mmCIF file of C-alpha atoms in Angstrom:
data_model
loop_
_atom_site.group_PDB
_atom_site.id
_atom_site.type_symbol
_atom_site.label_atom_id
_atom_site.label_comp_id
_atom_site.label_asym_id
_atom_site.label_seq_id
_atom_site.Cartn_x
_atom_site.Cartn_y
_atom_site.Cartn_z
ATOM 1 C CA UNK Q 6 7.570 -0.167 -63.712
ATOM 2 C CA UNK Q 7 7.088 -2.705 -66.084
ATOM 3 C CA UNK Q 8 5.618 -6.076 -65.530
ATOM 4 C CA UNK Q 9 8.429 -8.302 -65.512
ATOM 5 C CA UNK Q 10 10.342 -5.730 -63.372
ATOM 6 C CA UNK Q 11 7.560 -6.327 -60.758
ATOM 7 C CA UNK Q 12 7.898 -10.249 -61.154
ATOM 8 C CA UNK Q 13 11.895 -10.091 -60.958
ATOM 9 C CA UNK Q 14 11.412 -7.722 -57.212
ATOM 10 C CA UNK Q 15 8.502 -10.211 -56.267
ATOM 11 C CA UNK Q 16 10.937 -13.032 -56.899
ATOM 12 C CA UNK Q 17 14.012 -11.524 -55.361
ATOM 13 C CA UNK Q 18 12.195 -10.486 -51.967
ATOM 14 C CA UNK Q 19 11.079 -13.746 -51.600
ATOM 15 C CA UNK Q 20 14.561 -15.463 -52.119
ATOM 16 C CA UNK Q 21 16.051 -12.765 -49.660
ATOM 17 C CA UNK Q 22 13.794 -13.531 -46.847
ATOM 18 C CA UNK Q 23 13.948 -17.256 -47.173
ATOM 19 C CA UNK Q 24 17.837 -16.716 -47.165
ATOM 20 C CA UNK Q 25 17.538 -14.718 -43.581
ATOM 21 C CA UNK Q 26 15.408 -17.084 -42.141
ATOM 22 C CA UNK Q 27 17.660 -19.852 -43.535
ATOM 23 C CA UNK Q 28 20.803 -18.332 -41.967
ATOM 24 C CA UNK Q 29 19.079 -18.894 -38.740
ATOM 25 C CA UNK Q 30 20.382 -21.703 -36.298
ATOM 26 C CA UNK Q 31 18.210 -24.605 -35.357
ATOM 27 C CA UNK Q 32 18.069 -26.649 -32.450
ATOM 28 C CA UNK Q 33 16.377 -29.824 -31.977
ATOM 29 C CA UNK Q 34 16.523 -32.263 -29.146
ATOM 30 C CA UNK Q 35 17.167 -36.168 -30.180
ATOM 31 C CA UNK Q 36 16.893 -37.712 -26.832
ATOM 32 C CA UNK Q 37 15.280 -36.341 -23.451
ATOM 33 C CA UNK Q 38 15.063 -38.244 -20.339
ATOM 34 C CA UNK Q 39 13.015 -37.171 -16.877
ATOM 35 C CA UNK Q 40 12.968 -38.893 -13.983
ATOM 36 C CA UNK Q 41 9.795 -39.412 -13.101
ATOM 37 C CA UNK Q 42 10.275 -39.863 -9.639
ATOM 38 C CA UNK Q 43 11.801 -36.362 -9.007
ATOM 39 C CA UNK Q 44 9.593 -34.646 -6.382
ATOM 40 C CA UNK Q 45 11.445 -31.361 -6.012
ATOM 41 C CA UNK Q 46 8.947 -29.184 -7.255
ATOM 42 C CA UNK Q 47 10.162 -26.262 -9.644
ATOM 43 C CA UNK Q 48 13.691 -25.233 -9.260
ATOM 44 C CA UNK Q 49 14.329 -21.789 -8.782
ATOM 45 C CA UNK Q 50 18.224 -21.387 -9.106
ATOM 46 C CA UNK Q 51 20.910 -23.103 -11.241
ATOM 47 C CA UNK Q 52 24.504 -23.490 -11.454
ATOM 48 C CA UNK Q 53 26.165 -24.025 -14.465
ATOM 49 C CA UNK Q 54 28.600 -25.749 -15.716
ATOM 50 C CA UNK Q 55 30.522 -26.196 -19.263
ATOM 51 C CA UNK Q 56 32.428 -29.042 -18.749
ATOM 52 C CA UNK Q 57 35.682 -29.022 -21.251
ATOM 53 C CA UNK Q 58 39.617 -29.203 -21.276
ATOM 54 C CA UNK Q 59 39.365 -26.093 -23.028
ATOM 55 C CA UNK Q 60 39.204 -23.432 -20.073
ATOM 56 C CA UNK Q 61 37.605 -20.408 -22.592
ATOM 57 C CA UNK Q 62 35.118 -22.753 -24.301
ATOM 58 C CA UNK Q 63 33.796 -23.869 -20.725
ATOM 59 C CA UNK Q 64 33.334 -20.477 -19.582
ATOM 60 C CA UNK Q 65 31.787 -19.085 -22.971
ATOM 61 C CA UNK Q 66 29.506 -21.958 -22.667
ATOM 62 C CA UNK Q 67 28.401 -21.452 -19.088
ATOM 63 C CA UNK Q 68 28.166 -17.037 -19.338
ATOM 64 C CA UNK Q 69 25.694 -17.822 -22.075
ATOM 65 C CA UNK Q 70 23.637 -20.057 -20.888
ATOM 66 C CA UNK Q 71 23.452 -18.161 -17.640
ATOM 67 C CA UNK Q 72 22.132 -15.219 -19.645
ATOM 68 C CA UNK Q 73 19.420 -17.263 -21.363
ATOM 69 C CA UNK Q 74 18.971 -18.615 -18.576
ATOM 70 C CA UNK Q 75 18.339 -15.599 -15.904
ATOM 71 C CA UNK Q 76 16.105 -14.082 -19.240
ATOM 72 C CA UNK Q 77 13.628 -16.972 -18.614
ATOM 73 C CA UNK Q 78 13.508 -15.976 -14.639
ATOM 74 C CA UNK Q 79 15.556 -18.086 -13.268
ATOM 75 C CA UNK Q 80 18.508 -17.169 -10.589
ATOM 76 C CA UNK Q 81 21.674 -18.595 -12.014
ATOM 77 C CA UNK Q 82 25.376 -18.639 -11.923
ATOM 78 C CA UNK Q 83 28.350 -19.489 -13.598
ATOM 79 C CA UNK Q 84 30.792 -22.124 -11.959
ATOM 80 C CA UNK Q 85 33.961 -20.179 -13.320
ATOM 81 C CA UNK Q 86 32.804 -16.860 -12.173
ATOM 82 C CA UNK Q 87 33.050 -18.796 -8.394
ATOM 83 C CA UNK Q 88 36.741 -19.558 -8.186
ATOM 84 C CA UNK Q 89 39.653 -17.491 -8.335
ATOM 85 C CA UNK Q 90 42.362 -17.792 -10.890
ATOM 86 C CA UNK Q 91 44.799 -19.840 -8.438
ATOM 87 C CA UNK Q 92 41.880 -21.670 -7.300
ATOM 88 C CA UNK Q 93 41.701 -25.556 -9.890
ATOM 89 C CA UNK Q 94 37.886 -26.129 -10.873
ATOM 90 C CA UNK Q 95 37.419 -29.426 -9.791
ATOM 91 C CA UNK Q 96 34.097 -31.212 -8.934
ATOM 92 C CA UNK Q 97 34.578 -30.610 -5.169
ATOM 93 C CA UNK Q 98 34.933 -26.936 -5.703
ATOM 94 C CA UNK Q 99 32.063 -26.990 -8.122
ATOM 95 C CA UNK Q 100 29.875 -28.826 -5.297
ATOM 96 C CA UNK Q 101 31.211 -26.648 -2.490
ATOM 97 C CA UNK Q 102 29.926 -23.704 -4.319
ATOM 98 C CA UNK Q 103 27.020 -25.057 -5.097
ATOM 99 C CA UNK Q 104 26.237 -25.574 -1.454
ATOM 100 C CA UNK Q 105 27.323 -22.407 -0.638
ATOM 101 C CA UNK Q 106 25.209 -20.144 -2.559
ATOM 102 C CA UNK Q 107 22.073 -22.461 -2.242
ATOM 103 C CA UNK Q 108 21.893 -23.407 -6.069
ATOM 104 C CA UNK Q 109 19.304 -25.945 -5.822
ATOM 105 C CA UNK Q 110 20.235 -27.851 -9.293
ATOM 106 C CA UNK Q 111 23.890 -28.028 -11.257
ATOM 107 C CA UNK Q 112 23.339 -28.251 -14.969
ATOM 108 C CA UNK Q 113 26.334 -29.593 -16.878
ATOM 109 C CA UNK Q 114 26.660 -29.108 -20.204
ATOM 110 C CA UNK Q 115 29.278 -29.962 -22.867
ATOM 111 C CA UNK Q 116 29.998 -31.042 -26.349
ATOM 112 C CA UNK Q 117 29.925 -34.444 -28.305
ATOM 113 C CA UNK Q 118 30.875 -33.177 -31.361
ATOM 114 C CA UNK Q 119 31.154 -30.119 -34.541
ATOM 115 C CA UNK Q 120 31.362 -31.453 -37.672
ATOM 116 C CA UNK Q 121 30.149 -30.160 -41.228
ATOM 117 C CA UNK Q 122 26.352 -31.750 -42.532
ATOM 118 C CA UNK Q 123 25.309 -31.586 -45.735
ATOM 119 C CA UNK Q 124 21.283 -29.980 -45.723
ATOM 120 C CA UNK Q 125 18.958 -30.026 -48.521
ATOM 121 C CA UNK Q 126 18.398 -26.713 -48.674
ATOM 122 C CA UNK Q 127 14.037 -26.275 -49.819
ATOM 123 C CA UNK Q 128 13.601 -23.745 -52.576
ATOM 124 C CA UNK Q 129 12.904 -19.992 -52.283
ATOM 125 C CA UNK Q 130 9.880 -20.001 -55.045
ATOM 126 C CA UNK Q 131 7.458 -22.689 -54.086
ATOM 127 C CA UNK Q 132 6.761 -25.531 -56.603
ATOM 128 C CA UNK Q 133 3.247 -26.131 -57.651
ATOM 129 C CA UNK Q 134 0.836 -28.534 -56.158
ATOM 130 C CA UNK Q 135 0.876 -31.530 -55.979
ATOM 131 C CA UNK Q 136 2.741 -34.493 -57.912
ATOM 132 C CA UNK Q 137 -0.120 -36.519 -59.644
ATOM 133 C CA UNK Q 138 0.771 -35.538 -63.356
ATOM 134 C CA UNK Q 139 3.823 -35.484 -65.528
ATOM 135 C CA UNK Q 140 3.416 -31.738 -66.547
ATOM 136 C CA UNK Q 141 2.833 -31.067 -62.132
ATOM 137 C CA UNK Q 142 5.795 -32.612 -61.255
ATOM 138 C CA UNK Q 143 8.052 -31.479 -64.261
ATOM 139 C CA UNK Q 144 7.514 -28.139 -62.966
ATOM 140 C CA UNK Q 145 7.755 -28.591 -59.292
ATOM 141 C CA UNK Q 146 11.203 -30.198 -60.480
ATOM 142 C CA UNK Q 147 13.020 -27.529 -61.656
ATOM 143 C CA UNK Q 148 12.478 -25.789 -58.171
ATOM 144 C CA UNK Q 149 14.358 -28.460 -56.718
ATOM 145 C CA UNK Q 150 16.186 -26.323 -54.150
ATOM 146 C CA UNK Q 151 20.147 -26.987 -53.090
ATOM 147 C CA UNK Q 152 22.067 -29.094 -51.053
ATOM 148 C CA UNK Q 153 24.426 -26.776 -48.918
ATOM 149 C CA UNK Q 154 27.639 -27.353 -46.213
ATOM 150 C CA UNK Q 155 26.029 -26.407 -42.665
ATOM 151 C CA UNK Q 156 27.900 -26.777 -39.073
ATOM 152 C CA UNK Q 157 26.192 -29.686 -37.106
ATOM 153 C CA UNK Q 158 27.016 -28.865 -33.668
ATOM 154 C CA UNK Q 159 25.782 -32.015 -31.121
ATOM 155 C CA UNK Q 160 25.505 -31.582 -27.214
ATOM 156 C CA UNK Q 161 24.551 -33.141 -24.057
ATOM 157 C CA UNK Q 162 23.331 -31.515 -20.888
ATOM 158 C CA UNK Q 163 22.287 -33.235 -17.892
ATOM 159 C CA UNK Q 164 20.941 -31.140 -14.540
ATOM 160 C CA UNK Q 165 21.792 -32.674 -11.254
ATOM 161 C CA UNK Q 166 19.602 -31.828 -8.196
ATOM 162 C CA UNK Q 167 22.598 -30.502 -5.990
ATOM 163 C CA UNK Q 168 21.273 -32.011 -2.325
ATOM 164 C CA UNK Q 169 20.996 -35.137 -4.063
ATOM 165 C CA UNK Q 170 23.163 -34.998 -6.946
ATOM 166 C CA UNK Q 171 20.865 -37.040 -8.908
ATOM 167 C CA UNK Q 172 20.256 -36.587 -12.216
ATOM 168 C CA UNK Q 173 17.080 -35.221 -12.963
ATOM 169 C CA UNK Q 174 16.586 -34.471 -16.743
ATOM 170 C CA UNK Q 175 18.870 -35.235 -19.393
ATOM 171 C CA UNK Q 176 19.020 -34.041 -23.150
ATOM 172 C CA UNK Q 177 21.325 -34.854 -26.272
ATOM 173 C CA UNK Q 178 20.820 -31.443 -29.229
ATOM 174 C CA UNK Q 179 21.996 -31.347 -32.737
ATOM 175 C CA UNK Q 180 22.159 -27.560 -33.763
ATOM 176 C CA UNK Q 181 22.517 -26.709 -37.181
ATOM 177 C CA UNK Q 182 24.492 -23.693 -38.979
ATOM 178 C CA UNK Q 183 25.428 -21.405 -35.306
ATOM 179 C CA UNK Q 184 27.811 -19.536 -36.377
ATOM 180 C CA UNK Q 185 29.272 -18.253 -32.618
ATOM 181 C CA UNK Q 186 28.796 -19.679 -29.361
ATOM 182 C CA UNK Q 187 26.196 -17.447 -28.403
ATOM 183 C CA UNK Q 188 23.966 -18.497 -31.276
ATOM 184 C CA UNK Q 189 24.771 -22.357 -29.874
ATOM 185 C CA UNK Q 190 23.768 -21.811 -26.796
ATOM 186 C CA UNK Q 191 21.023 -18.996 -27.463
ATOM 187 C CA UNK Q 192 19.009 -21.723 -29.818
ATOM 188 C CA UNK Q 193 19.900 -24.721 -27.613
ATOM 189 C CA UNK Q 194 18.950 -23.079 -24.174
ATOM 190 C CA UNK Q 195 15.026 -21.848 -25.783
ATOM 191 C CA UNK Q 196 14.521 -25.606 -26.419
ATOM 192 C CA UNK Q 197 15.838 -26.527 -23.303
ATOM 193 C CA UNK Q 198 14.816 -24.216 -21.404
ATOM 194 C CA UNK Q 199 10.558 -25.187 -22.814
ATOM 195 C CA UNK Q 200 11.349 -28.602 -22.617
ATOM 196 C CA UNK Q 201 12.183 -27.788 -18.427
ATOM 197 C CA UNK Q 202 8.679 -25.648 -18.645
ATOM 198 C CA UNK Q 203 6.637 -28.758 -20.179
ATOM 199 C CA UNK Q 204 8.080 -31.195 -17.951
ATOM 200 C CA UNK Q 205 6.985 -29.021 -15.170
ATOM 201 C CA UNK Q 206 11.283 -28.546 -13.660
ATOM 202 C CA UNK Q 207 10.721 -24.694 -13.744
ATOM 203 C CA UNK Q 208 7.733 -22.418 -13.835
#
């Protein structure tokens, strides 16, 4: 194999695996709220609950955030899996199962909006060091990376102590480039789910 062979694989591998990691979602939360007061201890069982006119969407939302969910050890349920098909979803029904099977927090999650985003995109071949000459930065320049169209998916989710129903946390995401509801809610629930850890709601 001749040198520039070997540079041309070197450089493709290295745009390939920047492109897989790139196609990964992200999740970051923009605004988190605890009340400070909350005494409960760590909760041990959750009820969920995708609140949304659209039926399907609520329950996709809630079956996969049970399943992250009940991976980080946590007992939890959907509210849709609770009531029949004759039986309307409403917020007493919600509560009454709640009760019933001794959830001892409701978490209620839904979304604020899906729109497209426009990302800067970094570039798969680093650019030299540093910026401090003319010939440095000409050269860093032409590695400029891309500016591509990504899904910006913003939620809310609030968890309600369900004795109480007081809120007890509360967190607005922005998730970038999920492309099904599973990826949503599988990169939004790990966040979540260590921001519950650090602020000490579950173990």
């Amino acid at each position: 194999m001749s040198k520039i062979q070997k540079i041309i694989m070197v450089a493709m591998a290295v745009h390939l695996l920047f492109f897989s990691a790139s196609c990964a979602p992200t999740t970051k939360l923009t605004r988190v709220w605890k009340d400070d007061t909350y005494k409960g201890g760590f909760l041990r069982s959750i009820m969920v609950v995708g609140a949304s006119k659209d039926a399907l969407r609520g329950k996709m939302l809630e079956d996969a955030f049970v399943k992250q969910f009940e991976r980080s050890g946590l007992r939890a349920t959907a509210s849709g899996a609770q009531v029949s098909s004759n039986k309307a979803l409403d917020i007493d029904t919600i509560r009454a199962e709640a009760q019933r099977l001794k959830m001892e927090a409701i978490f209620v999650t839904h979304f604020i909006s899906v729109k497209d985003k426009s990302v800067f995109i970094h570039p798969s071949i680093p650019p030299p060091p540093g910026e401090n000459s003319f010939a440095s930065y000409y050269r860093s320049a032409q590695y400029s990376g891309r500016v591509e169209e990504k899904t910006d998916v913003r939620m809310k989710s609030n968890l309600y102590g369900t004795s109480t129903e007081k809120l007890i946390w509360s967190g607005s995401s922005e998730t970038i480039d999920a492309k099904t509801v599973d990826e949503l809610v599988e990169s939004l629930a790990k966040v979540v789910i260590k921001n519950l850890r650090q602020d000490k709601l579950i173990q």
